[in-house]
Amino acid sequence: MNAHALTALKLTGIAFGAMSLGLLFMGLGRIVSARIQRRIGPPFYQSFIDVIKCFTKTSITHNFVMDLGIIMALGGLIATAFFVPFANFSVLGSSSVVIVLYLMSIGYLGMAMGVSASGNPNATIGISRALALMLGYKIPFVMVIMAMILTYNSSDLLTYALAQNHGFGSWHIFKYPLGFIAVEIAFQAMVGEKPYDHMIAPAEIASGPMVELSGKYLGIGFLLHAVQLYVETGLIVNLFLGGAQTWYIMMVKMFAVYFTTMCINAVMARYRIEQGIRHLWIWAGSFALLQLVYTRIWG
Amino acid sequence: MEHDNIYLTNLRDEKQNMWTGLANYFRKRSMWMLYYCTGCGAIELPPTMTSRYDMERLGMGPMATPRQADLLLITGYLSVKTLKRVIWSYEQMQEPKYVVGFGSCPINGGIYWDAYPVINHLEAFMPVDMSIAGCMPRPQAIIDAFEKLMDEIQQGKAVGYKRYRKHYDWYKRNQDLVLNRQSAVLTPYVDPFASMPTAAELMAQESEDSHV
Amino acid sequence: MSPLFLLLLVVMPVGFGLVSLALPKRLSWFLFFFVNILVLGVVFKLKSSTGLTWDLKFNLFSTGAVSLKLAVTHLGWFFLAISSVATILFSMFSLDFNDRKHATFAAPFWMILIGATNGIFLSQSWIAFFFAWELMSWTSLLIIGHGKTPSFKAGIYYYALSFFGTMAMMAGIWLLYHRTGSWDIATTTLRIAADFTTHRSFAMTVTALFAVGFLAKSALFPFHMWPQMAHAEAPDDFSAYLSGIMIKYGIYGLALFVIPVFAMTPKGTMKIISGVPWPMYALAWISAITSVIGTVMAIFTNDMKRLMAWSTVANVGYIGVALSTNSSLGYAAALFHTANHMIFKGSIFAALAAVKFRTGEREMHKLGGLAYVMPITFMTFLLGIIAAAGIPPLSGFNSKWMIFQALFEKKMVFVATVIFFSSTGAFLYLFRALHTVFLGQLSPRFRHVKEAPMLMSFSMIILMILMLIPGIFPGTVTGFFNNILASFGFAPIKTTLNSMTGSTASINGTVIAAVFGLAVLIVFIMFLLGARQHKVAMMDNYTCGEDPEDWKVGPERYHYGYDFYQPIKPLFAWMPLGAVEKLYETLRRSIERFGNLVSSISADGSRLGWTFVIGILIIIVTGVMK
């Protein structure tokens, strides 16, 4: 077997691994929410059942753009997942954080395009909110990443992860405490959990982008969220929580990030759109700016 | 009034093989519902969903739109005006899809049996896979019904959507009779279904081509 | 190679243009396409003849030797090559665009404009440069104001700002000649760089005058107002040229003169901020502000051509930031983004022109759903916005990535943050345009709209390929840069056919594209494995159970397009976005008042005569006084 085919095989494995891990997290997250609300909650494998069921259902499509968009969406996010190091390991060798940030966008663009093509205004309103929110969380996030680029003179995620492998004290969470707070706030918006769930808002705009998704389209939508969780929690673990030497430590850390998110999600209400963005700019933004200024001057 | 005549019993001869059996397992464990709060029954759903009875244990959860949902809940009485919306929503749902009628009203009109704006038999307009008697059914009864529905799905018995597809003309005529009604509503009641083919005829026809 | 080929590049289009003034409209468009083929052929013939020079020296009014020098430089050839490739596609597009119904009389002027463009990129003496520059300004004014009142107003606005810039540049040229006694661009660049140690304020003034000229042409702050008027009102097919190529003259000027001056300035003569001389740092912030203004204005614009004009302003901001880093990486990034922007903004404007050609609408909310009837146009627009948003694996990503690498290298993180803001904001307005024009509900008015005509579609397909290639193989464009960098004394950048190395990482475009392809393949197989899907009508939507027909809601009213980002408008209320416009308005009013004063001297009719008389009197008096 030649090297390219082997790499492709490995990447396919990563793709399904990322989807499974994300789905597992989603199931566990639902249990967490349930326990906070004093419920029992579904079994941890519930999300797998949901997605498989979705693929067995018939579905509707409005036109070719919808199919194209939805495939492009999951494809883009899976491609992003290839670039996120998992437990100090990246098949592709390089994993520039700039690639991750921009490649993730093709997933969002695909999703946005696919659901807009359905012609339902609710979907488009949801997308317009998601894009507006993106303006809110991307800026703080990038400022913190730039602080790291200043320190390491490298934009490789693997470099950051390896630099934190010298015990608990070397974690970036201690080196960039303000940055970590900023990223945690931004992360809440990145995964679209409360108080930043403007995009979905089930009672308001009928679940926004997903309004016209049925059957396998909805299943792909769920997988999209799963891969998104994999990519974004993976990013935070590599950036702040010391990376990981072994795969199970990596998974535990990734889940810890998501666990925090779900806890906040369970007890918060939703902001209005401009409130949400303003909140992100003011709080996450100022923490990130302080971190960046500190690193630029003294770092 | 021989309303019994108009019911179509479930088609129970779906061929089960390994794949449909497996698919049915996933379908029964993940029922997403669209609760159509047509009437009073909606008030029984919050306790069923929240910490007391926790429906999410069974993999059930509310969904925002008919496109995403598997299960349509008709909670309580159904007025003619609402019927149009319900049918519209039901037809937007994707197969396999199930309908559950809550309380007595969707079964036989309940206390609204003689009210002109309320329909009496949901069965005549769309296939109902499960009916929960009571006014209103308590959450225990609702959970019970869902579990029974899950069994039926696993056994391949809850195939109301196939019935709807097969006898679409019949359902469509019933719907049109009510929705496009031309006569004044307060004229003496004439059973609109008297001239319809009876269920027995339809069943006979059904057994001829037993494969759905 | 005969040096006359250089002259041919300038004279041939101008000559054909003048001839075609006498020809019927449609014929002149064919001639236009033909001229572009010839130009492209000559340009690619000149590929390996760098240094080829054509010079004409003559004595004018005994002020000394005036030289009209044309030469092929690495930088000039690169600009010539990308612009002639883009132009031939635009002209192929125009060939079908200017059918009986839509034909404008722009072709002759456009030909002259192409001659002027070639002149700008070939000139090696300031006199030739200035002549070409003026010719370009005049002809573009005539094309923009193509006989329609709003267009003419926009043209005047464009020309007024451009004129201001040109005057500044002319002053700069005279000062430069006065000091150095030479018209030669390369010589004067060296001299002025050396002057920074001895005659600091003089050198600074000259450079600033040139910079103002170039900033005005490239619509950088505070001259960012004209594209939204000129690009929007120009003939639709010309907008692509205007936004793709003409906005780059200023960038070319900066890259030709201003940046090399600062790069060659001896170290220690100027205060260094963040690793660059302070004027460069100021340029970085000017460009960053430009890009933010362009972005925010684009987000809230409803006219599709105006929106893309603002997007062009934002992109020129990125290029300016890249140039201001004053490093080889930044210089290369600016050139790369210039080339990419030429293609992707050209294809975006081409797609919009195709939409306007078929529908006649420019307000976005009146359109919608055109993707289902014009798939090729839609794909062109889609790839265009993917490239414009800087998403891999298309060309825009590579150049944006390079810009960020240049900024990281100089540790200009705050500028980078601002640029990232506009880059994220780009998603907002680009998606808005995509949705409102191409997705959503198709209005019954446009149900029978057809795909763009054959030549238009064909040129759009080629534009798509040209966006993909530099994305997957960045080396196809970056390969030209090391010669250019060397000619200005910059260090070479590390680049191969598939990969580029920046200051903090290296990327491989081919790997990204391959990996993305693999991921899409996986998803596609999953998609096929799922249960069957069936197609439903566009209006078969979730509407809370209501039938839209009952509410007299048709596809047009069901299309979410107007005031798309209304919820976030309050967030930008504090920005003084209209301040510059107000300033110009005040200026305009006072000029008008002055004009009224002058015209009130003449009682009636003979206004012009009086102005002449007063002007001549002033000249005579000053002559006598002297």
PDB file of C-alpha atoms in Angstrom, chain A residues 11-224:
ATOM      1  CA  LEU A  11      -7.728  10.389   7.703  1.00  0.00           C
ATOM      2  CA  THR A  12     -10.932   8.452   7.090  1.00  0.00           C
ATOM      3  CA  GLY A  13     -10.436   6.883  10.486  1.00  0.00           C
ATOM      4  CA  ILE A  14     -10.010  10.325  12.013  1.00  0.00           C
ATOM      5  CA  ALA A  15     -13.158  11.513  10.274  1.00  0.00           C
ATOM      6  CA  PHE A  16     -15.276   8.773  11.778  1.00  0.00           C
ATOM      7  CA  GLY A  17     -13.473   9.049  15.092  1.00  0.00           C
ATOM      8  CA  ALA A  18     -14.226  12.760  15.253  1.00  0.00           C
ATOM      9  CA  MET A  19     -17.875  12.187  14.429  1.00  0.00           C
ATOM     10  CA  SER A  20     -18.200   9.430  17.031  1.00  0.00           C
ATOM     11  CA  LEU A  21     -16.444  11.397  19.721  1.00  0.00           C
ATOM     12  CA  GLY A  22     -18.589  14.425  19.046  1.00  0.00           C
ATOM     13  CA  LEU A  23     -21.753  12.349  19.177  1.00  0.00           C
ATOM     14  CA  LEU A  24     -20.616  10.763  22.432  1.00  0.00           C
ATOM     15  CA  PHE A  25     -20.052  14.217  23.876  1.00  0.00           C
ATOM     16  CA  MET A  26     -23.456  15.334  22.746  1.00  0.00           C
ATOM     17  CA  GLY A  27     -25.054  12.369  24.494  1.00  0.00           C
ATOM     18  CA  LEU A  28     -23.073  12.954  27.668  1.00  0.00           C
ATOM     19  CA  GLY A  29     -23.887  16.641  27.467  1.00  0.00           C
ATOM     20  CA  ARG A  30     -27.567  15.812  27.409  1.00  0.00           C
ATOM     21  CA  ILE A  31     -27.142  13.703  30.519  1.00  0.00           C
ATOM     22  CA  VAL A  32     -25.346  16.596  32.203  1.00  0.00           C
ATOM     23  CA  SER A  33     -28.194  18.952  31.369  1.00  0.00           C
ATOM     24  CA  ALA A  34     -30.705  16.382  32.556  1.00  0.00           C
ATOM     25  CA  ARG A  35     -28.948  15.885  35.882  1.00  0.00           C
ATOM     26  CA  ILE A  36     -28.795  19.625  36.462  1.00  0.00           C
ATOM     27  CA  GLN A  37     -32.547  19.709  35.901  1.00  0.00           C
ATOM     28  CA  ARG A  38     -32.986  16.668  38.202  1.00  0.00           C
ATOM     29  CA  ARG A  39     -33.867  14.350  35.388  1.00  0.00           C
ATOM     30  CA  ILE A  40     -32.382  11.018  34.462  1.00  0.00           C
ATOM     31  CA  GLY A  41     -31.684  11.877  30.875  1.00  0.00           C
ATOM     32  CA  PRO A  42     -31.163   9.685  27.826  1.00  0.00           C
ATOM     33  CA  PRO A  43     -28.555   6.946  27.577  1.00  0.00           C
ATOM     34  CA  PHE A  44     -25.111   8.199  26.614  1.00  0.00           C
ATOM     35  CA  TYR A  45     -25.398   6.629  23.148  1.00  0.00           C
ATOM     36  CA  GLN A  46     -28.625   8.485  22.398  1.00  0.00           C
ATOM     37  CA  SER A  47     -27.040  10.776  19.797  1.00  0.00           C
ATOM     38  CA  PHE A  48     -25.798   7.792  17.785  1.00  0.00           C
ATOM     39  CA  ILE A  49     -29.347   6.434  17.723  1.00  0.00           C
ATOM     40  CA  ASP A  50     -30.681   9.818  16.656  1.00  0.00           C
ATOM     41  CA  VAL A  51     -28.256  10.175  13.788  1.00  0.00           C
ATOM     42  CA  ILE A  52     -28.745   6.635  12.511  1.00  0.00           C
ATOM     43  CA  LYS A  53     -32.504   7.099  12.697  1.00  0.00           C
ATOM     44  CA  CYS A  54     -32.191  10.308  10.725  1.00  0.00           C
ATOM     45  CA  PHE A  55     -30.359   8.457   7.975  1.00  0.00           C
ATOM     46  CA  THR A  56     -33.141   5.847   7.770  1.00  0.00           C
ATOM     47  CA  LYS A  57     -35.840   8.464   7.251  1.00  0.00           C
ATOM     48  CA  THR A  58     -36.873   9.878   3.922  1.00  0.00           C
ATOM     49  CA  SER A  59     -36.016  13.500   3.391  1.00  0.00           C
ATOM     50  CA  ILE A  60     -36.839  16.475   1.271  1.00  0.00           C
ATOM     51  CA  THR A  61     -34.632  18.724  -0.762  1.00  0.00           C
ATOM     52  CA  HIS A  62     -35.564  21.980  -2.375  1.00  0.00           C
ATOM     53  CA  ASN A  63     -32.851  22.128  -5.013  1.00  0.00           C
ATOM     54  CA  PHE A  64     -29.314  21.101  -5.824  1.00  0.00           C
ATOM     55  CA  VAL A  65     -27.801  23.952  -3.815  1.00  0.00           C
ATOM     56  CA  MET A  66     -29.187  22.419  -0.647  1.00  0.00           C
ATOM     57  CA  ASP A  67     -27.454  19.071  -1.308  1.00  0.00           C
ATOM     58  CA  LEU A  68     -24.251  20.802  -2.335  1.00  0.00           C
ATOM     59  CA  GLY A  69     -24.262  23.059   0.706  1.00  0.00           C
ATOM     60  CA  ILE A  70     -24.904  20.369   3.226  1.00  0.00           C
ATOM     61  CA  ILE A  71     -22.188  18.115   1.822  1.00  0.00           C
ATOM     62  CA  MET A  72     -19.760  21.011   1.655  1.00  0.00           C
ATOM     63  CA  ALA A  73     -20.571  21.859   5.258  1.00  0.00           C
ATOM     64  CA  LEU A  74     -19.725  18.521   6.812  1.00  0.00           C
ATOM     65  CA  GLY A  75     -16.859  18.037   4.374  1.00  0.00           C
ATOM     66  CA  GLY A  76     -15.337  21.351   5.372  1.00  0.00           C
ATOM     67  CA  LEU A  77     -15.581  20.651   9.063  1.00  0.00           C
ATOM     68  CA  ILE A  78     -14.156  17.135   8.719  1.00  0.00           C
ATOM     69  CA  ALA A  79     -11.288  18.601   6.728  1.00  0.00           C
ATOM     70  CA  THR A  80     -10.749  21.002   9.624  1.00  0.00           C
ATOM     71  CA  ALA A  81     -10.751  18.108  12.062  1.00  0.00           C
ATOM     72  CA  PHE A  82      -7.809  16.613  10.160  1.00  0.00           C
ATOM     73  CA  PHE A  83      -5.745  19.644  11.064  1.00  0.00           C
ATOM     74  CA  VAL A  84      -6.435  19.562  14.794  1.00  0.00           C
ATOM     75  CA  PRO A  85      -3.771  17.581  16.643  1.00  0.00           C
ATOM     76  CA  PHE A  86      -5.160  14.798  18.769  1.00  0.00           C
ATOM     77  CA  ALA A  87      -2.940  13.798  21.679  1.00  0.00           C
ATOM     78  CA  ASN A  88       0.206  15.347  20.182  1.00  0.00           C
ATOM     79  CA  PHE A  89      -0.438  13.615  16.910  1.00  0.00           C
ATOM     80  CA  SER A  90      -1.354  15.064  13.564  1.00  0.00           C
ATOM     81  CA  VAL A  91      -1.409  12.923  10.450  1.00  0.00           C
ATOM     82  CA  LEU A  92      -0.748  15.892   8.207  1.00  0.00           C
ATOM     83  CA  GLY A  93       2.262  17.039  10.159  1.00  0.00           C
ATOM     84  CA  SER A  94       1.468  20.729   9.939  1.00  0.00           C
ATOM     85  CA  SER A  95      -1.525  22.163  11.740  1.00  0.00           C
ATOM     86  CA  SER A  96      -1.396  25.918  11.400  1.00  0.00           C
ATOM     87  CA  VAL A  97      -4.087  27.505  13.521  1.00  0.00           C
ATOM     88  CA  VAL A  98      -4.823  29.979  10.726  1.00  0.00           C
ATOM     89  CA  ILE A  99      -5.789  27.082   8.464  1.00  0.00           C
ATOM     90  CA  VAL A 100      -8.082  25.721  11.168  1.00  0.00           C
ATOM     91  CA  LEU A 101      -9.796  29.079  11.630  1.00  0.00           C
ATOM     92  CA  TYR A 102     -10.382  29.640   7.932  1.00  0.00           C
ATOM     93  CA  LEU A 103     -11.123  26.056   6.945  1.00  0.00           C
ATOM     94  CA  MET A 104     -13.819  25.916   9.603  1.00  0.00           C
ATOM     95  CA  SER A 105     -15.511  28.729   7.744  1.00  0.00           C
ATOM     96  CA  ILE A 106     -16.138  26.603   4.690  1.00  0.00           C
ATOM     97  CA  GLY A 107     -18.259  24.366   6.867  1.00  0.00           C
ATOM     98  CA  TYR A 108     -20.279  27.300   8.079  1.00  0.00           C
ATOM     99  CA  LEU A 109     -20.552  28.727   4.585  1.00  0.00           C
ATOM    100  CA  GLY A 110     -21.760  25.390   3.249  1.00  0.00           C
ATOM    101  CA  MET A 111     -24.335  25.088   5.999  1.00  0.00           C
ATOM    102  CA  ALA A 112     -25.459  28.655   5.450  1.00  0.00           C
ATOM    103  CA  MET A 113     -25.747  28.137   1.717  1.00  0.00           C
ATOM    104  CA  GLY A 114     -27.586  24.841   2.009  1.00  0.00           C
ATOM    105  CA  VAL A 115     -30.218  26.031   4.410  1.00  0.00           C
ATOM    106  CA  SER A 116     -30.687  29.383   2.692  1.00  0.00           C
ATOM    107  CA  ALA A 117     -31.457  27.538  -0.490  1.00  0.00           C
ATOM    108  CA  SER A 118     -34.467  26.030   1.247  1.00  0.00           C
ATOM    109  CA  GLY A 119     -36.092  29.428   0.922  1.00  0.00           C
ATOM    110  CA  ASN A 120     -37.352  29.527   4.478  1.00  0.00           C
ATOM    111  CA  PRO A 121     -36.833  32.950   6.069  1.00  0.00           C
ATOM    112  CA  ASN A 122     -36.383  31.397   9.494  1.00  0.00           C
ATOM    113  CA  ALA A 123     -33.309  29.575   8.264  1.00  0.00           C
ATOM    114  CA  THR A 124     -31.821  32.728   6.802  1.00  0.00           C
ATOM    115  CA  ILE A 125     -32.555  34.751   9.908  1.00  0.00           C
ATOM    116  CA  GLY A 126     -30.772  32.077  11.915  1.00  0.00           C
ATOM    117  CA  ILE A 127     -27.791  32.261   9.582  1.00  0.00           C
ATOM    118  CA  SER A 128     -27.672  36.037   9.717  1.00  0.00           C
ATOM    119  CA  ARG A 129     -27.585  35.788  13.495  1.00  0.00           C
ATOM    120  CA  ALA A 130     -24.890  33.137  13.407  1.00  0.00           C
ATOM    121  CA  LEU A 131     -22.743  35.266  11.124  1.00  0.00           C
ATOM    122  CA  ALA A 132     -23.266  38.330  13.258  1.00  0.00           C
ATOM    123  CA  LEU A 133     -22.306  36.346  16.331  1.00  0.00           C
ATOM    124  CA  MET A 134     -19.204  35.156  14.518  1.00  0.00           C
ATOM    125  CA  LEU A 135     -18.129  38.779  14.402  1.00  0.00           C
ATOM    126  CA  GLY A 136     -18.440  38.711  18.172  1.00  0.00           C
ATOM    127  CA  TYR A 137     -16.465  35.617  19.108  1.00  0.00           C
ATOM    128  CA  LYS A 138     -13.839  35.372  16.403  1.00  0.00           C
ATOM    129  CA  ILE A 139     -12.116  38.618  17.311  1.00  0.00           C
ATOM    130  CA  PRO A 140     -11.359  37.786  20.974  1.00  0.00           C
ATOM    131  CA  PHE A 141     -10.401  34.270  19.996  1.00  0.00           C
ATOM    132  CA  VAL A 142      -7.955  35.455  17.391  1.00  0.00           C
ATOM    133  CA  MET A 143      -6.459  38.055  19.705  1.00  0.00           C
ATOM    134  CA  VAL A 144      -5.581  35.330  22.191  1.00  0.00           C
ATOM    135  CA  ILE A 145      -4.121  33.165  19.474  1.00  0.00           C
ATOM    136  CA  MET A 146      -2.010  36.106  18.361  1.00  0.00           C
ATOM    137  CA  ALA A 147      -0.672  36.424  21.869  1.00  0.00           C
ATOM    138  CA  MET A 148       0.550  32.836  21.550  1.00  0.00           C
ATOM    139  CA  ILE A 149       1.982  33.485  18.119  1.00  0.00           C
ATOM    140  CA  LEU A 150       3.936  36.382  19.629  1.00  0.00           C
ATOM    141  CA  THR A 151       5.392  34.129  22.302  1.00  0.00           C
ATOM    142  CA  TYR A 152       6.251  31.111  20.196  1.00  0.00           C
ATOM    143  CA  ASN A 153       6.760  32.779  16.826  1.00  0.00           C
ATOM    144  CA  SER A 154       4.876  29.856  15.416  1.00  0.00           C
ATOM    145  CA  SER A 155       1.269  29.346  14.474  1.00  0.00           C
ATOM    146  CA  ASP A 156       1.463  25.572  14.692  1.00  0.00           C
ATOM    147  CA  LEU A 157      -0.984  24.019  17.139  1.00  0.00           C
ATOM    148  CA  LEU A 158       1.381  21.121  17.701  1.00  0.00           C
ATOM    149  CA  THR A 159       4.067  23.513  18.913  1.00  0.00           C
ATOM    150  CA  TYR A 160       1.715  24.923  21.503  1.00  0.00           C
ATOM    151  CA  ALA A 161       0.642  21.478  22.615  1.00  0.00           C
ATOM    152  CA  LEU A 162       4.197  20.192  22.950  1.00  0.00           C
ATOM    153  CA  ALA A 163       5.267  23.279  24.869  1.00  0.00           C
ATOM    154  CA  GLN A 164       2.764  22.421  27.577  1.00  0.00           C
ATOM    155  CA  ASN A 165       3.868  18.845  28.054  1.00  0.00           C
ATOM    156  CA  HIS A 166       6.060  19.597  31.032  1.00  0.00           C
ATOM    157  CA  GLY A 167       3.587  19.011  33.778  1.00  0.00           C
ATOM    158  CA  PHE A 168       0.635  20.845  35.150  1.00  0.00           C
ATOM    159  CA  GLY A 169       2.498  24.107  35.699  1.00  0.00           C
ATOM    160  CA  SER A 170       3.372  24.517  32.036  1.00  0.00           C
ATOM    161  CA  TRP A 171      -0.229  24.695  30.901  1.00  0.00           C
ATOM    162  CA  HIS A 172      -1.161  27.836  29.059  1.00  0.00           C
ATOM    163  CA  ILE A 173      -4.115  28.289  31.326  1.00  0.00           C
ATOM    164  CA  PHE A 174      -1.574  29.675  33.825  1.00  0.00           C
ATOM    165  CA  LYS A 175       0.561  31.431  31.277  1.00  0.00           C
ATOM    166  CA  TYR A 176      -2.377  33.199  29.611  1.00  0.00           C
ATOM    167  CA  PRO A 177      -5.054  33.338  32.328  1.00  0.00           C
ATOM    168  CA  LEU A 178      -6.880  36.330  30.865  1.00  0.00           C
ATOM    169  CA  GLY A 179      -6.729  34.810  27.432  1.00  0.00           C
ATOM    170  CA  PHE A 180      -8.222  31.606  28.761  1.00  0.00           C
ATOM    171  CA  ILE A 181     -11.183  33.475  30.258  1.00  0.00           C
ATOM    172  CA  ALA A 182     -11.722  35.280  26.962  1.00  0.00           C
ATOM    173  CA  VAL A 183     -11.582  32.058  24.990  1.00  0.00           C
ATOM    174  CA  GLU A 184     -13.941  30.301  27.382  1.00  0.00           C
ATOM    175  CA  ILE A 185     -16.518  33.057  26.871  1.00  0.00           C
ATOM    176  CA  ALA A 186     -15.956  32.970  23.128  1.00  0.00           C
ATOM    177  CA  PHE A 187     -16.200  29.187  23.149  1.00  0.00           C
ATOM    178  CA  GLN A 188     -19.690  29.360  24.573  1.00  0.00           C
ATOM    179  CA  ALA A 189     -20.672  31.363  21.520  1.00  0.00           C
ATOM    180  CA  MET A 190     -18.656  29.212  19.128  1.00  0.00           C
ATOM    181  CA  VAL A 191     -20.614  26.077  19.974  1.00  0.00           C
ATOM    182  CA  GLY A 192     -23.821  28.125  20.071  1.00  0.00           C
ATOM    183  CA  GLU A 193     -24.896  27.240  23.601  1.00  0.00           C
ATOM    184  CA  LYS A 194     -26.816  29.547  25.867  1.00  0.00           C
ATOM    185  CA  PRO A 195     -26.574  32.469  26.429  1.00  0.00           C
ATOM    186  CA  TYR A 196     -25.477  32.660  22.778  1.00  0.00           C
ATOM    187  CA  ASP A 197     -27.942  30.315  21.117  1.00  0.00           C
ATOM    188  CA  HIS A 198     -29.474  33.009  18.908  1.00  0.00           C
ATOM    189  CA  MET A 199     -28.833  30.917  15.883  1.00  0.00           C
ATOM    190  CA  ILE A 200     -31.014  27.980  16.946  1.00  0.00           C
ATOM    191  CA  ALA A 201     -33.596  29.729  19.151  1.00  0.00           C
ATOM    192  CA  PRO A 202     -36.226  26.952  18.799  1.00  0.00           C
ATOM    193  CA  ALA A 203     -39.095  28.892  20.314  1.00  0.00           C
ATOM    194  CA  GLU A 204     -38.343  31.999  18.313  1.00  0.00           C
ATOM    195  CA  ILE A 205     -37.254  31.146  14.800  1.00  0.00           C
ATOM    196  CA  ALA A 206     -38.090  27.420  14.784  1.00  0.00           C
ATOM    197  CA  SER A 207     -34.532  26.150  15.226  1.00  0.00           C
ATOM    198  CA  GLY A 208     -33.169  28.582  12.644  1.00  0.00           C
ATOM    199  CA  PRO A 209     -30.890  26.953  10.090  1.00  0.00           C
ATOM    200  CA  MET A 210     -32.305  23.483  10.734  1.00  0.00           C
ATOM    201  CA  VAL A 211     -35.880  24.460  10.041  1.00  0.00           C
ATOM    202  CA  GLU A 212     -36.127  22.726   6.672  1.00  0.00           C
ATOM    203  CA  LEU A 213     -33.713  19.899   7.349  1.00  0.00           C
ATOM    204  CA  SER A 214     -35.230  16.468   7.412  1.00  0.00           C
ATOM    205  CA  GLY A 215     -34.007  12.898   7.435  1.00  0.00           C
ATOM    206  CA  LYS A 216     -30.391  12.551   6.414  1.00  0.00           C
ATOM    207  CA  TYR A 217     -29.974  16.293   6.023  1.00  0.00           C
ATOM    208  CA  LEU A 218     -30.798  16.683   9.684  1.00  0.00           C
ATOM    209  CA  GLY A 219     -28.515  13.757  10.444  1.00  0.00           C
ATOM    210  CA  ILE A 220     -25.683  15.542   8.672  1.00  0.00           C
ATOM    211  CA  GLY A 221     -26.624  18.647  10.641  1.00  0.00           C
ATOM    212  CA  PHE A 222     -26.140  16.686  13.864  1.00  0.00           C
ATOM    213  CA  LEU A 223     -22.841  15.279  12.656  1.00  0.00           C
ATOM    214  CA  LEU A 224     -21.824  18.825  11.813  1.00  0.00           C
TER     215      LEU A 224
END
